[in-house]
PDB file of C-alpha atoms in Angstrom:
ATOM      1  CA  UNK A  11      90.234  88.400 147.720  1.00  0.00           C
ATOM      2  CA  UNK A  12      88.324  86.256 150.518  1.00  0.00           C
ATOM      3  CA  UNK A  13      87.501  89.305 152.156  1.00  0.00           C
ATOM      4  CA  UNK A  14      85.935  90.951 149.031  1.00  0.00           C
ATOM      5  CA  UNK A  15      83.975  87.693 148.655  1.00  0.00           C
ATOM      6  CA  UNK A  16      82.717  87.634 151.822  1.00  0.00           C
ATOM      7  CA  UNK A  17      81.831  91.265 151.678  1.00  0.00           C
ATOM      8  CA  UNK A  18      80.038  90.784 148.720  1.00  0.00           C
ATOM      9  CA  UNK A  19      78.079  87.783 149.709  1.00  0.00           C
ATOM     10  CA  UNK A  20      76.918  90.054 152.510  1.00  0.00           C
ATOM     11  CA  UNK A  21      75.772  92.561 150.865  1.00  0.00           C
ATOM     12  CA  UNK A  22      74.096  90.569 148.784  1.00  0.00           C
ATOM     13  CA  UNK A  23      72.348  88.991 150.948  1.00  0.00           C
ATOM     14  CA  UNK A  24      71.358  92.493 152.340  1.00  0.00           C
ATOM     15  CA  UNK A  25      69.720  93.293 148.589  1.00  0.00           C
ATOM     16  CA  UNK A  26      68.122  89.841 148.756  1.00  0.00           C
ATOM     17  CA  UNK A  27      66.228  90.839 152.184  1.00  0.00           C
ATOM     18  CA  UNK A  28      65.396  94.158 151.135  1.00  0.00           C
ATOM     19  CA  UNK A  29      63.972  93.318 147.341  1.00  0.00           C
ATOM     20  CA  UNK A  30      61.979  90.349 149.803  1.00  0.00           C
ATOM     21  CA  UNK A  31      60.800  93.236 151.975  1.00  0.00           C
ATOM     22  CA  UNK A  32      59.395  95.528 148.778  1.00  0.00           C
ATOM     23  CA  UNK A  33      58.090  92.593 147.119  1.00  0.00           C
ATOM     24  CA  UNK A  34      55.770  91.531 150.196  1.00  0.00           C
ATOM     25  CA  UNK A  35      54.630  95.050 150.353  1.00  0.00           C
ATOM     26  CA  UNK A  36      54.051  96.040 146.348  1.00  0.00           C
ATOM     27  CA  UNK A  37      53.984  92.103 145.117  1.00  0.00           C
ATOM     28  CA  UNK A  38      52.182  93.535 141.932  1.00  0.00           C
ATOM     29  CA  UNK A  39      54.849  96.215 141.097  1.00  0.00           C
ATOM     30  CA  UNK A  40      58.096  95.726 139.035  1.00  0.00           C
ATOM     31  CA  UNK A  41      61.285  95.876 141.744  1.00  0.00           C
ATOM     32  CA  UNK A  42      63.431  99.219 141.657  1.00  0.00           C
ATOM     33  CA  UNK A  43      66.959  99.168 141.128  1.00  0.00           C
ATOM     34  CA  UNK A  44      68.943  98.595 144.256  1.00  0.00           C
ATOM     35  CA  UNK A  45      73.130  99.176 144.561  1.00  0.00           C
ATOM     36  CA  UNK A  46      74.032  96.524 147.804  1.00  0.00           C
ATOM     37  CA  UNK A  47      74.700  98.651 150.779  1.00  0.00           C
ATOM     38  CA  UNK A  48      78.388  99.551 151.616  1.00  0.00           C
ATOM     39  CA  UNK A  49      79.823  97.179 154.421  1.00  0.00           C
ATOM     40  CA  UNK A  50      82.540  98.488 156.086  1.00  0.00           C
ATOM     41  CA  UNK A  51      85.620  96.434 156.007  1.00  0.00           C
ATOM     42  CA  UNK A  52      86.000  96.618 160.009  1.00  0.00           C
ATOM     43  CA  UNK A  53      82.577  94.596 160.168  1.00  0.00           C
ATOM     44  CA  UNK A  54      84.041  91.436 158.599  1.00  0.00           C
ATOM     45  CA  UNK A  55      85.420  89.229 160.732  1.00  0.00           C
ATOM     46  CA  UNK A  56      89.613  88.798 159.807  1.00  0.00           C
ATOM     47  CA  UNK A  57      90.186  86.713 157.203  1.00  0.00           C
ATOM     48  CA  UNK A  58      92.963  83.883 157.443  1.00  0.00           C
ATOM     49  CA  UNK A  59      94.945  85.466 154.788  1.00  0.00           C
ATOM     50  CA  UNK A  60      95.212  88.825 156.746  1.00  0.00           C
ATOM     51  CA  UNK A  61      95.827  86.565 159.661  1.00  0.00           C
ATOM     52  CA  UNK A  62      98.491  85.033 158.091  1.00  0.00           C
ATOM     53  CA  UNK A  63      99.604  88.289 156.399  1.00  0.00           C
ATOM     54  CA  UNK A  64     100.002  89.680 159.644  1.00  0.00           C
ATOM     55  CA  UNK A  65     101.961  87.078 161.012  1.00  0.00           C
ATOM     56  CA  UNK A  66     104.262  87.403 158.535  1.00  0.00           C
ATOM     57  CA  UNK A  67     105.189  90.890 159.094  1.00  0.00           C
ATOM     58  CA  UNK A  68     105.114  90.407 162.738  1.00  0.00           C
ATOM     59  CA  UNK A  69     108.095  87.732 162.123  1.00  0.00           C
ATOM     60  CA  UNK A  70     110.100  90.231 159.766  1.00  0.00           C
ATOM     61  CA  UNK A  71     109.729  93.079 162.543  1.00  0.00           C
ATOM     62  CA  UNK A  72     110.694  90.549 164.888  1.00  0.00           C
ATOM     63  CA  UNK A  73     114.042  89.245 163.323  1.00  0.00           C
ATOM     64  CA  UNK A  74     114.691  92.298 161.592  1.00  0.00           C
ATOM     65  CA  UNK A  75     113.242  95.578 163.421  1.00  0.00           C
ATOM     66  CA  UNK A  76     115.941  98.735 162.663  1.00  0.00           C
ATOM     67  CA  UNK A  77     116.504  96.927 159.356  1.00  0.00           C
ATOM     68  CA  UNK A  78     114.816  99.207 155.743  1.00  0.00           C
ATOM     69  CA  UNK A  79     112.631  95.414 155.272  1.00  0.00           C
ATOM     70  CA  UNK A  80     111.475  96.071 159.087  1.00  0.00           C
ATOM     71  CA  UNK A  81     110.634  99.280 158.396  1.00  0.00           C
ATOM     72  CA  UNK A  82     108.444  98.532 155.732  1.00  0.00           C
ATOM     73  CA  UNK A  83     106.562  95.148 156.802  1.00  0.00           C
ATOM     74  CA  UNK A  84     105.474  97.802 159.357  1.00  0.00           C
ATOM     75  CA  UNK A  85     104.642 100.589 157.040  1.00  0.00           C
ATOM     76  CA  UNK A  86     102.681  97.526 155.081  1.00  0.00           C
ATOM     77  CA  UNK A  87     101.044  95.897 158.841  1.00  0.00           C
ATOM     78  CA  UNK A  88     100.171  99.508 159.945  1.00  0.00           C
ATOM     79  CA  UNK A  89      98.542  99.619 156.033  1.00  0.00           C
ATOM     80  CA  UNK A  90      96.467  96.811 156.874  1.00  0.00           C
ATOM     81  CA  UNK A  91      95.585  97.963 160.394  1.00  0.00           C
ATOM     82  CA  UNK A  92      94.319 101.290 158.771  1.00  0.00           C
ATOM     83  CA  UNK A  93      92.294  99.628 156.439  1.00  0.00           C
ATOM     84  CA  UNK A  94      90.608  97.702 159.033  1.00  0.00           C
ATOM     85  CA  UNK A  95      90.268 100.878 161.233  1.00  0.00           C
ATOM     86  CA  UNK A  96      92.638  99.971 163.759  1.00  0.00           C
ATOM     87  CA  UNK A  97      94.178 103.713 163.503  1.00  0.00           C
ATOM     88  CA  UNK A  98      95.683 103.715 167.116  1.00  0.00           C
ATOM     89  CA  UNK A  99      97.879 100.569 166.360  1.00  0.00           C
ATOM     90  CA  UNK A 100      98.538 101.627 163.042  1.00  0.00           C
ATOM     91  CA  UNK A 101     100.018 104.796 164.052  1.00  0.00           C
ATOM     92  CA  UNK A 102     102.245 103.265 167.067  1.00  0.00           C
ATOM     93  CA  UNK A 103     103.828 100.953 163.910  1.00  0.00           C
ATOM     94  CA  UNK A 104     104.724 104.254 161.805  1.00  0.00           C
ATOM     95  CA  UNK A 105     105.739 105.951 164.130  1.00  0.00           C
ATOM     96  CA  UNK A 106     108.542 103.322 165.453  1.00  0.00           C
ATOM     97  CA  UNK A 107     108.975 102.649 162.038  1.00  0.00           C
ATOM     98  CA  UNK A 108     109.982 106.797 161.477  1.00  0.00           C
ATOM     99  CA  UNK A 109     112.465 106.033 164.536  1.00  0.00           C
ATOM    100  CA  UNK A 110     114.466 104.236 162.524  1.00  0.00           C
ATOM    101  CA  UNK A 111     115.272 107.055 159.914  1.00  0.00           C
ATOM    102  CA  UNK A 112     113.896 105.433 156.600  1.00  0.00           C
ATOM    103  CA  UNK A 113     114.823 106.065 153.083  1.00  0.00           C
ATOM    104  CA  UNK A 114     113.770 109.707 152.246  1.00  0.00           C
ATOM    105  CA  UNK A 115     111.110 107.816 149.778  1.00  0.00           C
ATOM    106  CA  UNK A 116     110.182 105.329 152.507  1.00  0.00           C
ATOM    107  CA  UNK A 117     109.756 108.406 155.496  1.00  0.00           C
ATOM    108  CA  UNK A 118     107.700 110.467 152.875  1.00  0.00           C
ATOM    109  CA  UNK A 119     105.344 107.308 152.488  1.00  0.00           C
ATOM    110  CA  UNK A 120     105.345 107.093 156.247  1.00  0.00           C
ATOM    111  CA  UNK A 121     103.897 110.841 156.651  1.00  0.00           C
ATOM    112  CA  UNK A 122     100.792 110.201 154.235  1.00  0.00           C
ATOM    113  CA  UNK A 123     100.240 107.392 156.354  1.00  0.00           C
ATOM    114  CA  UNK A 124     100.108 108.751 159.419  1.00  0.00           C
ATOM    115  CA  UNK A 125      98.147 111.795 157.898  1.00  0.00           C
ATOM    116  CA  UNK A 126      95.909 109.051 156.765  1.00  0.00           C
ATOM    117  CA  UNK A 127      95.376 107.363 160.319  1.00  0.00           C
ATOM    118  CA  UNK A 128      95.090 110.941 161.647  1.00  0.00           C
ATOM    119  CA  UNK A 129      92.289 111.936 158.974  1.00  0.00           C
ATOM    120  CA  UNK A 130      90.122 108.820 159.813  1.00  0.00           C
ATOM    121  CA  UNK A 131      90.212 109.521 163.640  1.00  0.00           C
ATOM    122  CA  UNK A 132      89.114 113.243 163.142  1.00  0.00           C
ATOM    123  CA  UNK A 133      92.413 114.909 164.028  1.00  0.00           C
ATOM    124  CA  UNK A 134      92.586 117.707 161.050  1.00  0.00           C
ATOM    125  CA  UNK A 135      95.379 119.397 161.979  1.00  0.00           C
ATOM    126  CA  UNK A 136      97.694 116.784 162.394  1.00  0.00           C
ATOM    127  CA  UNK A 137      96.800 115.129 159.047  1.00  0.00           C
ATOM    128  CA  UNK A 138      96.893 118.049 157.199  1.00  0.00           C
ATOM    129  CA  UNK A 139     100.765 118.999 158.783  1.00  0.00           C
ATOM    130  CA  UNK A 140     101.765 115.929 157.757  1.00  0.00           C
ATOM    131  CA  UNK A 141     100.784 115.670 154.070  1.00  0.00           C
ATOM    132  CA  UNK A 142     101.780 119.440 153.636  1.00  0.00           C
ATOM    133  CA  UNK A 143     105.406 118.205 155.278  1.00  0.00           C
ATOM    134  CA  UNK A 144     105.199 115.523 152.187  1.00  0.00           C
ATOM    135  CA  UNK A 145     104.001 117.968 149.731  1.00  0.00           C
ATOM    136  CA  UNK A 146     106.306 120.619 150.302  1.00  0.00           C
ATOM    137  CA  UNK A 147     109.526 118.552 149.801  1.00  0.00           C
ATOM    138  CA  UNK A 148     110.834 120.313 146.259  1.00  0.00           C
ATOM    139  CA  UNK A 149     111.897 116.656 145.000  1.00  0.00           C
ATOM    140  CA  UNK A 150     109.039 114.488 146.651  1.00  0.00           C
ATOM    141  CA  UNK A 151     108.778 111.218 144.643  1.00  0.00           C
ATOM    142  CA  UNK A 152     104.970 111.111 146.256  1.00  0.00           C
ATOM    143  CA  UNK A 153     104.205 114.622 145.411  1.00  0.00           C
ATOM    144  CA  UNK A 154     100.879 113.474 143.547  1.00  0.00           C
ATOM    145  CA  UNK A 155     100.069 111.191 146.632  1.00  0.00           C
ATOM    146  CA  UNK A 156     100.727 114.592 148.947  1.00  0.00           C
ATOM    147  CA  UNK A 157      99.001 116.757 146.972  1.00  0.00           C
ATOM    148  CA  UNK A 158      95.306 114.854 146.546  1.00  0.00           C
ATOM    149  CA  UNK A 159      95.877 113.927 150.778  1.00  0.00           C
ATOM    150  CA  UNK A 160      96.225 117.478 151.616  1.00  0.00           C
ATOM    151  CA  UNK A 161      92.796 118.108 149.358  1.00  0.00           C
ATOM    152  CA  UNK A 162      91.275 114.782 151.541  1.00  0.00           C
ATOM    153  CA  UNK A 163      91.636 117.157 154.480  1.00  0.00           C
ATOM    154  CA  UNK A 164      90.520 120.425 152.995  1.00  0.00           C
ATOM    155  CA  UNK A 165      87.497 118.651 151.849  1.00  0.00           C
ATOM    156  CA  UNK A 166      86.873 117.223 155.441  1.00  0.00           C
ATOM    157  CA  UNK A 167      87.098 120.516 156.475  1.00  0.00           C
ATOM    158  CA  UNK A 168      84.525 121.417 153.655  1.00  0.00           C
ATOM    159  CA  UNK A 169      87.447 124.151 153.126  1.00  0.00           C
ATOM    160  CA  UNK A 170      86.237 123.392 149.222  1.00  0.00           C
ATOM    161  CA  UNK A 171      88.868 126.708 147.600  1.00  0.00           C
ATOM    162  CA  UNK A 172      91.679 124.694 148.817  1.00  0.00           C
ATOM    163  CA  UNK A 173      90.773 121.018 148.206  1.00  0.00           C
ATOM    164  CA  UNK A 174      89.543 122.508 144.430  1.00  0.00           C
ATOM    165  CA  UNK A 175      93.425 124.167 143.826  1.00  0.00           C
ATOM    166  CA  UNK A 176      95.129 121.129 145.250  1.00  0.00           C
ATOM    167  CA  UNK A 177      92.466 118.876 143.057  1.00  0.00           C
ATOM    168  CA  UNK A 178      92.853 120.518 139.736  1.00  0.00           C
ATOM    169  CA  UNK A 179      96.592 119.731 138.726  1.00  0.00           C
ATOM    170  CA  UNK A 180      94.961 116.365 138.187  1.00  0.00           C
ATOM    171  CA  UNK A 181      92.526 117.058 135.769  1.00  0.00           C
ATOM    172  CA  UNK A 182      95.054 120.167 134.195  1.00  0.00           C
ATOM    173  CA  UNK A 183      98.439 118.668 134.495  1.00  0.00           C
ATOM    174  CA  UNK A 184     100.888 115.563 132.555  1.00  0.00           C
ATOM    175  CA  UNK A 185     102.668 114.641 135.922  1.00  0.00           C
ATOM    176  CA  UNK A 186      99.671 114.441 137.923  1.00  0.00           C
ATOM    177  CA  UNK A 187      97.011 113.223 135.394  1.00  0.00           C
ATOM    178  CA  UNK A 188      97.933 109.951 135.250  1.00  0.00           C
ATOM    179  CA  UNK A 189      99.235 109.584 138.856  1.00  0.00           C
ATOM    180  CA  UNK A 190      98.564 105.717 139.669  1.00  0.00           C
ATOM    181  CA  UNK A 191      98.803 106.085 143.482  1.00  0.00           C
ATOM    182  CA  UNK A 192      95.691 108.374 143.183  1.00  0.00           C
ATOM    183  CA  UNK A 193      93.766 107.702 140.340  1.00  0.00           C
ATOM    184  CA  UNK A 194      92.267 104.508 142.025  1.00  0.00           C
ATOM    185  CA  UNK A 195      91.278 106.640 145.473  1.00  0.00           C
ATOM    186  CA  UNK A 196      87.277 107.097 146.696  1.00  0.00           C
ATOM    187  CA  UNK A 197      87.670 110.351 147.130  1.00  0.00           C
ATOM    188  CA  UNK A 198      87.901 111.219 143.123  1.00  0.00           C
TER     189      UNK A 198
END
């Protein structure tokens, strides 16, 4: 929540210089409608709730690492670390976390992270292998989650056939229509 204030009070402040910009140049002329410019998350300084966040996985991974609640403060610290573009660590912390054979659930969720992490450093391939490893498992519980990752790559690749067939269960079918892990995603 800090962070989203503190992205938004940036941006804003962005808006304010540009509206001051137009207004010295036109001052006569009514102000056009400006969206604030996207800030990515990596260009805010760490908040001290991720700070402390952090911590606190560090601490269960520390007391706890083989353990299913080690596993998954790393999943969740190598979650953070993606969404702060820190890829590289992120995908050391899945990968030990895959060494410690997970919950089939918990492995799955582990494999459309890593394809995640792989996707935003530009490796294709190995994203794509390891969202189609989730999304061909006959009774994957993230199936949904599988499918719209492996159309994320296809549409990276502008490969737009396959990201359309992998995209359209969710506007055509029940199961995948009302999907919560992916309704929420950019992408859509």
């Amino acid at each position: 929540a800090l962070a989203d204030a503190h992205v938004q009070k940036l941006q804003l402040q962005a808006l304010q210089k540009v509206l001051g910009n137009i207004r010295n140049v036109a001052p006569n002329q009514p102000l056009p409608a400006l969206s604030p410019p996207e800030i990515a998350l990596s260009a805010i300084p760490l908040q001290a709730g991720e700070k402390a966040a952090r911590e606190q996985y560090e601490t269960i991974i520390a007391a706890a690492p083989s353990s299913t609640m080690g596993v998954r403060a790393r999943v969740e610290l190598a979650e953070l670390q993606h969404q702060r573009g820190e890829n590289d660590a992120a995908l050391e912390g899945l990968a030990s976390a895959l060494e410690d054979t997970p919950p089939a659930e918990l492995s799955e969720r582990i494999h459309l992270r890593i394809a995640a992490c792989l996707l935003a450093k530009g490796e294709i391939g190995g994203a794509l292998a390891r969202a189609q490893f989730v999304a061909n498992k006959p009774a994957a519980g993230l199936a949904a989650e599988a499918r719209y990752a492996t159309a994320e790559v296809h549409i990276h690749q502008k490969d737009w056939g396959n990201a359309i067939s992998q995209l359209t269960p969710f506007r055509d079918n029940d199961p995948f229509r009302n999907a919560r892990t992916v309704t929420a995603s950019p992408v859509m």
